[in-house]
XYZ file of C-alpha atoms in Angstrom:
302
model
C 131.734 199.770 86.339
C 133.504 201.284 89.348
C 136.870 199.859 90.289
C 136.920 197.851 93.522
C 138.742 200.558 95.467
C 136.118 203.116 94.410
C 133.205 201.242 95.984
C 131.659 202.607 99.188
C 132.130 199.191 100.782
C 135.879 199.213 100.037
C 136.826 202.618 101.447
C 139.428 202.911 104.206
C 137.942 203.729 107.619
C 140.164 206.380 109.285
C 138.765 205.530 112.725
C 140.217 202.019 112.580
C 143.449 202.649 110.672
C 145.458 201.577 113.747
C 143.045 198.980 115.163
C 145.823 196.390 115.226
C 147.684 198.357 117.909
C 144.676 199.045 120.147
C 143.952 197.364 123.442
C 141.115 194.865 123.370
C 138.783 197.316 125.080
C 139.699 200.095 122.631
C 139.156 197.677 119.760
C 135.647 196.636 120.763
C 134.762 200.244 121.627
C 135.597 201.470 118.133
C 133.717 198.539 116.570
C 130.713 199.415 118.710
C 130.877 203.071 117.635
C 130.949 202.010 113.999
C 128.047 199.604 114.512
C 126.002 202.493 115.911
C 126.048 204.043 112.429
C 124.113 201.152 110.894
C 120.578 201.768 112.180
C 120.534 205.451 111.092
C 121.764 204.388 107.645
C 118.870 201.928 107.398
C 116.527 204.624 108.691
C 117.340 206.820 105.713
C 116.018 204.044 103.459
C 112.626 203.636 105.148
C 110.590 205.026 102.201
C 112.186 202.482 99.849
C 111.755 199.690 102.399
C 108.062 200.551 102.803
C 107.589 200.494 99.013
C 109.269 197.095 98.862
C 107.003 195.705 101.593
C 103.890 196.877 99.737
C 105.219 195.526 96.436
C 106.041 192.117 97.884
C 102.755 191.917 99.809
C 100.778 192.607 96.647
C 102.560 189.771 94.830
C 102.062 187.304 97.680
C 98.371 188.178 98.005
C 97.988 187.259 94.346
C 99.528 183.843 94.838
C 103.165 184.741 94.325
C 106.270 183.946 96.332
C 109.244 185.886 97.666
C 112.779 184.935 96.667
C 116.053 186.173 98.083
C 119.182 185.690 95.994
C 122.768 186.499 96.825
C 126.299 185.211 97.317
C 128.471 184.830 100.391
C 127.293 186.721 103.467
C 124.449 188.363 101.552
C 123.201 185.027 100.293
C 123.408 183.471 103.745
C 121.403 186.313 105.245
C 118.674 185.771 102.664
C 118.541 182.039 103.351
C 118.428 182.729 107.104
C 115.508 185.130 106.797
C 113.584 182.769 104.520
C 114.146 179.774 106.796
C 112.738 181.604 109.807
C 109.392 182.486 108.202
C 107.671 179.059 108.516
C 108.164 178.596 112.285
C 107.575 182.273 113.089
C 104.629 183.016 110.821
C 103.263 179.602 109.882
C 104.045 180.012 106.186
C 104.560 177.193 103.739
C 108.285 176.577 103.106
C 107.932 177.571 99.462
C 106.377 180.981 100.175
C 109.704 182.625 101.073
C 112.827 181.029 99.583
C 116.504 181.877 99.853
C 118.913 181.134 97.008
C 122.680 181.318 97.489
C 125.342 181.103 94.808
C 126.819 177.615 94.990
C 123.728 176.011 96.499
C 123.054 174.703 99.995
C 126.671 173.659 100.556
C 127.736 177.309 100.252
C 125.811 178.099 103.434
C 128.571 176.380 105.414
C 131.665 176.446 103.203
C 132.434 179.297 100.800
C 132.220 178.142 97.192
C 134.651 180.404 95.398
C 133.730 181.516 91.913
C 130.029 180.704 92.148
C 129.156 184.382 92.641
C 130.822 185.307 89.336
C 128.240 183.514 87.168
C 125.108 185.428 86.130
C 123.694 182.389 84.373
C 123.888 180.373 87.575
C 121.335 182.717 89.166
C 119.064 182.434 86.142
C 119.302 178.650 86.329
C 118.510 178.640 90.054
C 115.449 180.856 89.590
C 114.294 178.841 86.584
C 114.560 175.646 88.643
C 112.435 177.323 91.338
C 109.830 178.211 88.705
C 109.961 182.010 89.098
C 107.017 183.707 87.354
C 105.500 187.155 86.958
C 103.516 186.554 90.159
C 106.676 186.455 92.286
C 108.984 189.005 93.908
C 112.774 188.860 94.069
C 115.125 190.646 96.461
C 118.700 190.361 95.180
C 121.397 191.125 97.735
C 125.032 192.223 97.418
C 126.843 194.779 99.543
C 128.965 195.905 96.607
C 125.998 196.114 94.257
C 127.972 194.464 91.489
C 128.027 190.709 92.235
C 127.317 188.891 88.930
C 125.092 186.238 90.572
C 122.840 188.935 92.022
C 122.832 190.922 88.774
C 121.852 187.776 86.897
C 119.010 187.177 89.345
C 117.624 190.676 88.754
C 117.898 190.345 84.983
C 116.056 187.036 85.011
C 113.356 188.357 87.333
C 112.715 191.374 85.126
C 112.607 189.187 82.019
C 109.945 187.059 83.693
C 107.937 190.072 84.854
C 108.583 189.437 88.560
C 109.117 192.320 90.969
C 112.872 192.986 91.044
C 114.287 194.635 94.185
C 117.977 195.277 94.904
C 119.399 195.468 98.441
C 122.881 196.972 98.232
C 125.265 199.148 100.242
C 126.908 201.013 97.368
C 125.219 203.886 95.465
C 124.726 203.958 91.694
C 125.532 200.264 91.412
C 125.055 197.902 88.450
C 122.372 196.099 90.475
C 120.459 199.343 90.945
C 120.349 199.761 87.181
C 118.804 196.289 86.795
C 116.246 196.662 89.614
C 112.800 198.180 89.623
C 113.396 199.347 93.200
C 116.632 199.739 95.162
C 117.194 199.789 98.918
C 120.646 201.223 99.604
C 121.692 201.825 103.231
C 125.154 203.403 103.458
C 126.713 202.609 106.855
C 130.163 203.784 105.790
C 133.578 202.095 105.493
C 134.032 198.840 107.342
C 136.115 198.401 110.492
C 138.263 195.981 108.509
C 138.493 197.310 104.958
C 136.168 195.463 102.602
C 134.845 193.020 105.234
C 131.191 193.508 104.363
C 130.044 190.816 106.803
C 130.339 193.639 109.350
C 128.351 196.889 108.973
C 127.009 196.148 105.501
C 125.910 192.676 106.609
C 124.244 194.117 109.692
C 122.447 196.708 107.563
C 121.189 194.021 105.191
C 119.974 191.903 108.124
C 118.051 194.863 109.568
C 116.410 195.511 106.195
C 115.498 191.841 105.756
C 113.979 191.849 109.251
C 111.766 194.763 108.203
C 110.831 193.255 104.832
C 109.705 189.841 106.058
C 108.125 191.139 109.262
C 106.316 193.958 107.448
C 105.021 191.619 104.754
C 103.799 189.073 107.300
C 102.008 191.760 109.312
C 100.244 192.909 106.151
C 99.316 189.296 105.371
C 97.496 188.966 108.708
C 100.128 186.830 110.394
C 100.198 189.109 113.444
C 97.462 190.175 115.861
C 98.482 193.229 117.838
C 102.169 192.481 118.131
C 101.696 188.747 118.685
C 102.860 186.097 116.197
C 99.548 184.270 116.192
C 100.500 182.021 113.273
C 103.486 180.555 115.128
C 103.930 176.813 114.609
C 104.343 174.905 117.870
C 107.053 172.587 116.552
C 108.982 172.311 119.826
C 108.424 172.794 123.547
C 109.486 176.449 123.495
C 107.104 177.303 120.671
C 104.289 175.290 122.259
C 104.696 177.374 125.388
C 104.819 180.529 123.303
C 101.533 179.519 121.670
C 99.891 179.188 125.084
C 101.250 182.559 126.184
C 100.067 184.206 122.961
C 96.515 182.932 123.483
C 96.570 184.062 127.104
C 97.971 187.515 126.253
C 95.571 188.099 123.351
C 92.427 187.032 125.200
C 93.150 187.459 128.905
C 92.204 183.832 129.516
C 93.770 181.438 132.007
C 96.434 178.905 131.113
C 93.882 176.112 131.364
C 91.486 177.918 129.013
C 94.320 178.539 126.542
C 95.310 174.887 126.563
C 91.693 173.829 126.047
C 91.257 176.233 123.116
C 94.516 175.077 121.514
C 93.380 171.487 121.901
C 90.076 172.271 120.166
C 91.897 174.037 117.297
C 94.631 171.405 116.850
C 97.300 173.767 118.146
C 96.435 176.735 115.920
C 97.040 179.772 118.098
C 95.334 182.234 115.758
C 92.147 180.205 115.582
C 92.252 179.656 119.339
C 92.514 183.419 119.908
C 89.602 184.155 117.587
C 87.581 181.314 119.076
C 87.868 182.740 122.566
C 87.363 186.381 121.562
C 84.376 185.690 119.318
C 82.620 183.036 121.383
C 81.887 181.038 118.229
C 82.171 177.294 117.743
C 85.303 175.991 116.027
C 83.780 175.407 112.595
C 82.090 178.811 112.428
C 85.174 180.555 113.817
C 87.321 178.936 111.140
C 84.899 180.028 108.415
C 84.764 183.599 109.714
C 88.540 183.796 109.965
C 88.987 182.436 106.452
C 86.445 184.966 105.135
C 88.588 187.715 106.685
C 91.701 186.370 104.902
C 93.168 185.333 108.239
C 93.121 188.808 109.836
C 91.917 188.397 113.430
C 91.081 192.084 113.900
C 89.083 192.137 110.655
C 87.220 188.950 111.551
C 86.281 190.394 114.961
C 85.114 193.624 113.343
C 82.993 191.645 110.885
C 81.405 189.763 113.759
C 80.517 192.989 115.564
C 79.032 194.506 112.408
C 76.984 191.418 111.510
């Protein structure tokens, strides 16, 4: 295993060697220049990201679930991405789950030492009932966090898809994973502070993974989140606007359609575009696995 100082995430950044003597404006300017390196680094990993999306989608279509597992910043990013799927895409809470070393309390207060236990990850995944139907994305900027390694080992032993998201090449996690996504944004502004560029890179990748999977699961029509859950006033208004944008209807027509479909924006959109009654529209949409475009095409071809 590489020594800590040999890791890509632990290298000294020459551009920020004297950041402590810079003016505030100089400081934020150099941070901004370093941040600009993140998106291109993620861009170089697009083929691996696309493979991961297809792999995860296949598992979820067969009744599986997606798990994220990590420690510290990486673990928190996984939990964040998982927690945003139900309100954004109308998924069940168990479909995408985030596991963090040390449990829920570690989301708010660092639990030192939890990341050093491989068995802890195995126990967490066992408690969640991980099976061969599921997919796991294990995260760690260094690529060598024991908790994340343990998660990958357990996933492989169970026959689940095992994906590593790291920011260090040739890492121990890569050797345990079936597929590795490895953006390399370069040394951090503050040496070893991987909540910075590495964390941003991981967040961008997670955005692509969950969004790409949900698009391929029919959770999006055009570029509209038609499976949004109207759980607050903002999201209720968004639902109305989605129906109006997708169909060209008036606000009053959108509200009436949402009322008829018990607030389901996707069904309301299909109802208005197809001209069907609610029961038939629901049946047609279900037959198309929830894909609005496919259901409309089926109606035209019938």
